[in-house]
Short mmCIF file of C-alpha atoms in Angstrom, two decimals:
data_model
loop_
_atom_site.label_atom_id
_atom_site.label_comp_id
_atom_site.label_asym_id
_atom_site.label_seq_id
_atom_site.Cartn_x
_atom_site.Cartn_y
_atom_site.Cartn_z
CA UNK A 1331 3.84 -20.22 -4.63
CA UNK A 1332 2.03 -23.21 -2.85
CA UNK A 1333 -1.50 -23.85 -3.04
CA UNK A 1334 -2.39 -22.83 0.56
CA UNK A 1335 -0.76 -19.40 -0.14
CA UNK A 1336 -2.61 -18.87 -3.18
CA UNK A 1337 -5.63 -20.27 -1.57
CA UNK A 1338 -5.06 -17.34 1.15
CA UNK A 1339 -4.53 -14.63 -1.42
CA UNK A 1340 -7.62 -15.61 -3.36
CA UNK A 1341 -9.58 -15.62 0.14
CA UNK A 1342 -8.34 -12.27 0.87
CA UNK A 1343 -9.25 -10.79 -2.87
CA UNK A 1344 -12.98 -12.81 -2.66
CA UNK A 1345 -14.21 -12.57 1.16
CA UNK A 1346 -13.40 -8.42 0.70
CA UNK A 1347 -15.43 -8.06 -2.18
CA UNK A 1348 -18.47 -9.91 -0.91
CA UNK A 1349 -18.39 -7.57 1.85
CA UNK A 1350 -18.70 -4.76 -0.44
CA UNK A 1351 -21.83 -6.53 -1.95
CA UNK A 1352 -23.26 -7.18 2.04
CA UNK A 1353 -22.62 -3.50 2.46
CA UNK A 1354 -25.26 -2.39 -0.53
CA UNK A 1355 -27.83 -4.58 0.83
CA UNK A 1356 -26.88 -2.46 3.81
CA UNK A 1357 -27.19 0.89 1.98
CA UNK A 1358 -30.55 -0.20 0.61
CA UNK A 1359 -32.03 -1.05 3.68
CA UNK A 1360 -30.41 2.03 5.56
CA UNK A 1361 -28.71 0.03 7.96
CA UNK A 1362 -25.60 2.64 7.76
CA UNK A 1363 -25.08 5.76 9.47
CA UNK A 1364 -22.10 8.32 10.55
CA UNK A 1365 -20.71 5.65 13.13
CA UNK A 1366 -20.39 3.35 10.79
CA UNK A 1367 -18.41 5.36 8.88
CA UNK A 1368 -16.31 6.76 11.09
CA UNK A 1369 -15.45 3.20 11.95
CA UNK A 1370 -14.50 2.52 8.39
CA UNK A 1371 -12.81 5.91 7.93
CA UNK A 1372 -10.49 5.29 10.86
CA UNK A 1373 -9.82 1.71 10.11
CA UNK A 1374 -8.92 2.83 6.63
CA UNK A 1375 -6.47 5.88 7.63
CA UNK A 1376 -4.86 3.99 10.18
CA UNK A 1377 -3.91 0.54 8.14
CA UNK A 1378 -2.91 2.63 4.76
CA UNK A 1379 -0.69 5.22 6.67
CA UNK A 1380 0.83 1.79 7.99
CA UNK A 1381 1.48 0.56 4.08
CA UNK A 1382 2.22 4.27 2.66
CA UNK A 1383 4.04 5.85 5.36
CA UNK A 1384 5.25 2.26 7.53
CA UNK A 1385 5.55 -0.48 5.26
CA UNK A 1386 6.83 1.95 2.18
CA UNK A 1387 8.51 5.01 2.68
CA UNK A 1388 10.14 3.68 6.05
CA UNK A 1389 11.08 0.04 5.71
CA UNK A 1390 11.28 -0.01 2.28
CA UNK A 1391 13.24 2.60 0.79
CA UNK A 1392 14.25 4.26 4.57
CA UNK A 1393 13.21 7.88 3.29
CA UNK A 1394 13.02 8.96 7.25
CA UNK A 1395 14.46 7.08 10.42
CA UNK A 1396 12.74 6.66 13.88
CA UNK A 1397 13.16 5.33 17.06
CA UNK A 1398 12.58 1.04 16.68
CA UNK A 1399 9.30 0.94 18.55
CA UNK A 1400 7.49 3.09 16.15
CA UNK A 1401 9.30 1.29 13.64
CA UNK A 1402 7.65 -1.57 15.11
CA UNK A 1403 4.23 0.04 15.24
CA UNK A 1404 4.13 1.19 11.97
CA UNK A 1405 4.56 -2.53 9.88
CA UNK A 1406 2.17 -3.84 12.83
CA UNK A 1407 -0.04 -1.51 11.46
CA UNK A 1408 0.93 -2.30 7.90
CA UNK A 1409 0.05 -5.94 8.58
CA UNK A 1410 -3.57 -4.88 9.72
CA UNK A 1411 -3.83 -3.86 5.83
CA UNK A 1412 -4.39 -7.69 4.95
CA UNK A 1413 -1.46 -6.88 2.16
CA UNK A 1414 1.16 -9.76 3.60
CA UNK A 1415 3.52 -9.62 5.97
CA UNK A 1416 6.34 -6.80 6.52
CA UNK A 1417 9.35 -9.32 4.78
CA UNK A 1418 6.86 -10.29 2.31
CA UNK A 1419 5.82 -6.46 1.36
CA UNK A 1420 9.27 -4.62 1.43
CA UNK A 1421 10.75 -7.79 -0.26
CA UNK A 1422 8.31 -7.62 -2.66
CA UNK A 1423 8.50 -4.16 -3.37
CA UNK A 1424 12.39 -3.73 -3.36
CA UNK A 1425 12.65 -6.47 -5.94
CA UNK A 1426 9.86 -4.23 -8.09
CA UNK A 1427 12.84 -1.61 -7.93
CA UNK A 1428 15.19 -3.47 -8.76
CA UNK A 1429 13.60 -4.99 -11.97
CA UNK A 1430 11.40 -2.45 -12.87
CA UNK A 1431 8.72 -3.35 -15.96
CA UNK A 1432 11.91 -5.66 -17.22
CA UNK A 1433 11.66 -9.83 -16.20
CA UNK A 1434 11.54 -10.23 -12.43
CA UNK A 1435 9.47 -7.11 -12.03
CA UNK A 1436 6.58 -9.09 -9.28
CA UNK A 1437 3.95 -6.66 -10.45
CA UNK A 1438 4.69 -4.99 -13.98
CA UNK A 1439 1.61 -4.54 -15.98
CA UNK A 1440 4.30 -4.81 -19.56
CA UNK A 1441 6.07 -8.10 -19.00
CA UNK A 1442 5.19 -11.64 -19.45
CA UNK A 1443 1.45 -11.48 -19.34
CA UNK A 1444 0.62 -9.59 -22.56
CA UNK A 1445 -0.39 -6.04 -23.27
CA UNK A 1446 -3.70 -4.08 -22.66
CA UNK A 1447 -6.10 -5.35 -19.60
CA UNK A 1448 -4.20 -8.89 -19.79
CA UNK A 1449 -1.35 -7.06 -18.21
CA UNK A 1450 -3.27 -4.40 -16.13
CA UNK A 1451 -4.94 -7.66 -14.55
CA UNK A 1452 -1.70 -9.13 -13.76
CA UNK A 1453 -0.20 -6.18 -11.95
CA UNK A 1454 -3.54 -5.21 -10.29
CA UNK A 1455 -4.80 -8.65 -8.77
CA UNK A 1456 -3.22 -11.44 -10.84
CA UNK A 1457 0.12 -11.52 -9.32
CA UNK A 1458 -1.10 -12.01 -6.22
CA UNK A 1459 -1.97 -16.26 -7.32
CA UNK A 1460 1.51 -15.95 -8.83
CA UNK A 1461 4.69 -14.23 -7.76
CA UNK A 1462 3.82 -12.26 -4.07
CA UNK A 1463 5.94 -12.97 -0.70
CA UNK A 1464 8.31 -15.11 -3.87
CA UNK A 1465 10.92 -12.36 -3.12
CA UNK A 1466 13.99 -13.82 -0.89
CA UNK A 1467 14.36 -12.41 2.12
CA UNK A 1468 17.97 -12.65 2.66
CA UNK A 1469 18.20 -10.91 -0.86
CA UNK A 1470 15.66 -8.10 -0.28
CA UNK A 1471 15.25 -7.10 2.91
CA UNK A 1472 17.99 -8.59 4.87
CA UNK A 1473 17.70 -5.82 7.37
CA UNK A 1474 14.58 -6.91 8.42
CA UNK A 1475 15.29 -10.35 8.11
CA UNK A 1476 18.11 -10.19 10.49
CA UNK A 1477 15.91 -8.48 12.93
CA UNK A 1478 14.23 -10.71 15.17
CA UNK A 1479 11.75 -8.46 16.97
CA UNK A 1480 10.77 -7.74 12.82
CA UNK A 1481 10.58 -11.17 11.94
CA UNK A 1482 8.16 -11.82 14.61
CA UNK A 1483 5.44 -9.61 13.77
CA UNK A 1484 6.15 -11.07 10.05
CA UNK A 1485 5.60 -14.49 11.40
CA UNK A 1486 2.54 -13.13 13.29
CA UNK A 1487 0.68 -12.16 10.46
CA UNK A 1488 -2.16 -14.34 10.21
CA UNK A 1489 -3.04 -13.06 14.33
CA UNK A 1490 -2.89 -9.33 12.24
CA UNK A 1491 -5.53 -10.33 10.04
CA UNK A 1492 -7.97 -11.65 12.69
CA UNK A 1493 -6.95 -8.14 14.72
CA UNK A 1494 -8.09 -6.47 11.48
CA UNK A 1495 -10.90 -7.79 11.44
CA UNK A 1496 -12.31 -7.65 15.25
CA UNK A 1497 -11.27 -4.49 16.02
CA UNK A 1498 -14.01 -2.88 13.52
CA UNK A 1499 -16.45 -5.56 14.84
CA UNK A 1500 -16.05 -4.55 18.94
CA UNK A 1501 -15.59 -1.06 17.93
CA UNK A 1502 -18.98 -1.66 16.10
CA UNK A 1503 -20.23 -3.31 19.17
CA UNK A 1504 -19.30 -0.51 21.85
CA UNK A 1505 -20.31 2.36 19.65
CA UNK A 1506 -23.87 1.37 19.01
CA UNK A 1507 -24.97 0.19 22.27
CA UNK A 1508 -23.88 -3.45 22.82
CA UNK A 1509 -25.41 -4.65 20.29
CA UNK A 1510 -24.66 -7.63 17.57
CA UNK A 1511 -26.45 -5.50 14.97
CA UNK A 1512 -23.74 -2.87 15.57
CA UNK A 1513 -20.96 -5.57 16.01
CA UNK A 1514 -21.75 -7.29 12.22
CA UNK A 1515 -22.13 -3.05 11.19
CA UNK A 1516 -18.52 -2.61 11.97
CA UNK A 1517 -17.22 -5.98 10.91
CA UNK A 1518 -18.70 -4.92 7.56
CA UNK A 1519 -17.77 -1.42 7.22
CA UNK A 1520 -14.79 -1.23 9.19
CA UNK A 1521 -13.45 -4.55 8.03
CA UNK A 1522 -14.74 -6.24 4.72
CA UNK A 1523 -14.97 -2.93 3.00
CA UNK A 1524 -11.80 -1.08 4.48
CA UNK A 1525 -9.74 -4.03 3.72
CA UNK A 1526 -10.86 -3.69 0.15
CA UNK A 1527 -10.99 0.25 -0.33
CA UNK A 1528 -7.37 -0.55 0.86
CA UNK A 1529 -6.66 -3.33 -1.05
CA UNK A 1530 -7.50 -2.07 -4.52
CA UNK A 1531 -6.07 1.87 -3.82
CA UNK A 1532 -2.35 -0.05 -3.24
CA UNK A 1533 -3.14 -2.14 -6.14
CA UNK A 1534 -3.86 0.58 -8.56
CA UNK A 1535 -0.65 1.96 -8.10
CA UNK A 1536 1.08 -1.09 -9.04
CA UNK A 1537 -0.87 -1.08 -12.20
CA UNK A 1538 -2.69 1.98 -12.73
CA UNK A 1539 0.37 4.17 -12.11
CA UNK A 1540 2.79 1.60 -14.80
CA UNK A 1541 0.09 2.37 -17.15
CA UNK A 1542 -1.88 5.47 -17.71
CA UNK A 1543 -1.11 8.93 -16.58
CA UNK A 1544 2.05 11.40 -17.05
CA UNK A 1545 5.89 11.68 -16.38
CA UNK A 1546 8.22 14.14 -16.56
CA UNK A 1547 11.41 12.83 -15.49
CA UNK A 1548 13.60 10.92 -17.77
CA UNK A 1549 13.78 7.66 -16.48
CA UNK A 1550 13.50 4.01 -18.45
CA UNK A 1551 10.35 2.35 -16.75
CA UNK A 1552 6.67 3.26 -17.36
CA UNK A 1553 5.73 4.25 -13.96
CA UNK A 1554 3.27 7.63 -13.68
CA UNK A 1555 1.99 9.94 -11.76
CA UNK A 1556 -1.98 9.21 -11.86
CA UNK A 1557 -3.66 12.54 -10.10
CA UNK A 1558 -7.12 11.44 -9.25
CA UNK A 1559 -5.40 8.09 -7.33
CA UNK A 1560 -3.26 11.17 -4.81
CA UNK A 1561 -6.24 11.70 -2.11
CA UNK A 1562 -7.17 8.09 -1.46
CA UNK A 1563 -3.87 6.37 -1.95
CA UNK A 1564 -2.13 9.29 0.35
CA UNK A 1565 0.19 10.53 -2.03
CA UNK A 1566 1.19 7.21 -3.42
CA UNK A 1567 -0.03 7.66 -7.22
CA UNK A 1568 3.28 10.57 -7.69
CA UNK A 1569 4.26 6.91 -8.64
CA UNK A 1570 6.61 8.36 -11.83
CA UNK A 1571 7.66 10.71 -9.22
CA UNK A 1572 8.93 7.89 -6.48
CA UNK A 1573 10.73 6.13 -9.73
CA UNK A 1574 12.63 8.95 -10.16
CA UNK A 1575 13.70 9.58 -6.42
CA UNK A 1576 13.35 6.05 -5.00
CA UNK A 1577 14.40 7.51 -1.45
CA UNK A 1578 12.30 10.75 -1.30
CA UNK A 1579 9.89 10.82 1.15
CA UNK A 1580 7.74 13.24 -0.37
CA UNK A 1581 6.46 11.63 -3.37
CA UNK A 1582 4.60 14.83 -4.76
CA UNK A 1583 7.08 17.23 -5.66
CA UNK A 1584 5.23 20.02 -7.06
CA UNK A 1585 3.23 22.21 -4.59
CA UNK A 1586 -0.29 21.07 -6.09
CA UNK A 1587 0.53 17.43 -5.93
CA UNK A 1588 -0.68 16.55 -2.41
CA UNK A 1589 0.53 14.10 -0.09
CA UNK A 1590 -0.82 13.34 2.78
CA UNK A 1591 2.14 10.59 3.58
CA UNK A 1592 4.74 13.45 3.45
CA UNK A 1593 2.85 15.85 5.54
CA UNK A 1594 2.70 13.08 7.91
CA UNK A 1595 6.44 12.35 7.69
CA UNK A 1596 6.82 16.25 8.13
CA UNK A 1597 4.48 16.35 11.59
CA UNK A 1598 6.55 13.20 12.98
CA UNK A 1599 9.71 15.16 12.20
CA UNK A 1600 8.62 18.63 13.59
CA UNK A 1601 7.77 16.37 16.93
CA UNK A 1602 11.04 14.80 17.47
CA UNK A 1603 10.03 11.25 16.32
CA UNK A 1604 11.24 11.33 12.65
CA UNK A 1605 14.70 12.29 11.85
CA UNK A 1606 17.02 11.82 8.74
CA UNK A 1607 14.23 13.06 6.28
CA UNK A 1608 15.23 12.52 2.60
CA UNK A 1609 14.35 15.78 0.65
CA UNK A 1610 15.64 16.40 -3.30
CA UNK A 1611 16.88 19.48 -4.21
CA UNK A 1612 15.02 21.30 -6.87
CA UNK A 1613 18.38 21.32 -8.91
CA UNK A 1614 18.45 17.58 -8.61
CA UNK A 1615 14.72 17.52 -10.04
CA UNK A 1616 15.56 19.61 -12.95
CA UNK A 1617 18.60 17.94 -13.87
CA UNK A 1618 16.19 14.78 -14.11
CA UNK A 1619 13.83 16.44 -16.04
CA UNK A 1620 12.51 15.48 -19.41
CA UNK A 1621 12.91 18.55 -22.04
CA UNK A 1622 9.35 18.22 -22.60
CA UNK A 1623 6.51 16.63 -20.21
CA UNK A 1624 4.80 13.21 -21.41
CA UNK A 1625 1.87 11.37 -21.51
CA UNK A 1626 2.25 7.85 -20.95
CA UNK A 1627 -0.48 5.74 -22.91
#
């Protein structure tokens, strides 16, 4: 990794966070109200369907299959997550797959950086000064890499995170009466703290969901499915659950295990603009089955 690319990761895990810290002086002084938040909570439902739904189920593993300009419109809206660019994020995440919690996993809280927080550090923020957007293209995602209407919106990326960042501020601007109170309101809100909510959710499954939680499929990595992680990370923390079926797109399998990704999937498909939707059998799911459920620790 060169020193301008970790200089732009540790940018995009710092400038975040301060926001978060601008937005409690906010609280304090009241300076927040339902626009505000309604800024934030579209911002943030828009850019993590594009990572959950776009960047991951789609691109990645192809769980579904639509028409190329929503293809397109999904990782544009996975690059207004801040998370790197489409090549960088599938790459990054196929090669996870491929060497799951063994050497050459990017992310795995259990290899090469210790045990205990040491590793839950690495695979939650850490890797980011080390080993992401090191995947090779041509080796990981040469489908998008041989695209070249993809590869432009991965070269793009930098114009993404400027996008992700005004659109909050003029939606800020418009919705409070033309105003540079309401403009620096929804740069805050909308951007800064979105982009972290965001940020951190995605990383917790990386290590959160490798680390704590339970499994009940027998499979060799650590992965888990983390409960309390399912509303916020849409479905995402059935992480044990994705290990097992790499290509299901519906990551909770069990009626009570929402996610909001698949019922998204689901609507595109009852529409006519998803097709091809991966769905396991039960029988396959019980044949996978551990004898007796575990809890990962």
């Amino acid at each position: 990794m060169s020193r301008a690319e970790r200089y732009a990761n540790l940018a995009g895990v710092v400038v975040p966070f301060a926001g978060v810290l601008i937005a409690i002086v906010l609280l304090w002084n009241s300076w927040v109200d339902g626009i505000d938040l309604a800024v934030l909570a579209v911002m943030y439902l828009a850019t993590a369907v594009g990572v959950t739904v776009g960047f991951h189920r789609l691109l990645t593993h192809r769980s579904f299959a639509v028409d190329p300009w929503l293809e397109r419109t999904f990782a544009r809206l996975g690059q207004l997550s801040v998370e790197g660019s489409v090549l960088d994020w599938v790459a990054d995440h196929r090669k996870h797959h491929a060497h799951t919690d063994v050497e050459g996993d990017p992310h795995s809280p259990h290899v090469g950086h210790g045990s205990g927080f040491s590793g839950l550090w690495h695979a939650h923020t850490g890797w980011l000064m080390e080993t992401q957007g090191q995947a090779d293209w041509k080796k990981y995602c040469r489908d998008l890499y041989e695209d070249p209407k993809m590869k432009a919106i991965g070269r793009r990326f930098p114009w993404y995170v400027l996008a992700s960042l005004l659109i909050p501020t003029a939606l800020g601007f418009v919705l409070h009466g033309f105003t540079w109170q309401g403009a620096v309101r929804g740069y805050v809100w909308g951007g800064l703290v979105r982009i972290f909510l965001v940020h951190h959710v995605t990383w917790s499954v990386n290590s959160v969901c490798h680390y704590f939680g339970s499994r009940r499929f027998d499979i060799e990595d650590r992965s888990t499915n983390v409960f309390w992680l399912a509303l916020p990370s849409l479905g995402e923390s059935w992480h044990h659950n994705h290990h097992a079926f790499p290509r299901s797109a519906k990551h909770g399998l069990k009626r009570w295990e929402i996610d909001l990704s698949a019922m998204i999937i689901g609507g595109l498909a009852r529409v006519g603009l998803a097709r091809d939707v991966v769905v396991i059998p039960p029988e396959r799911q019980e044949a996978k089955a551990m004898k007796r459920e575990k809890v990962a620790v």
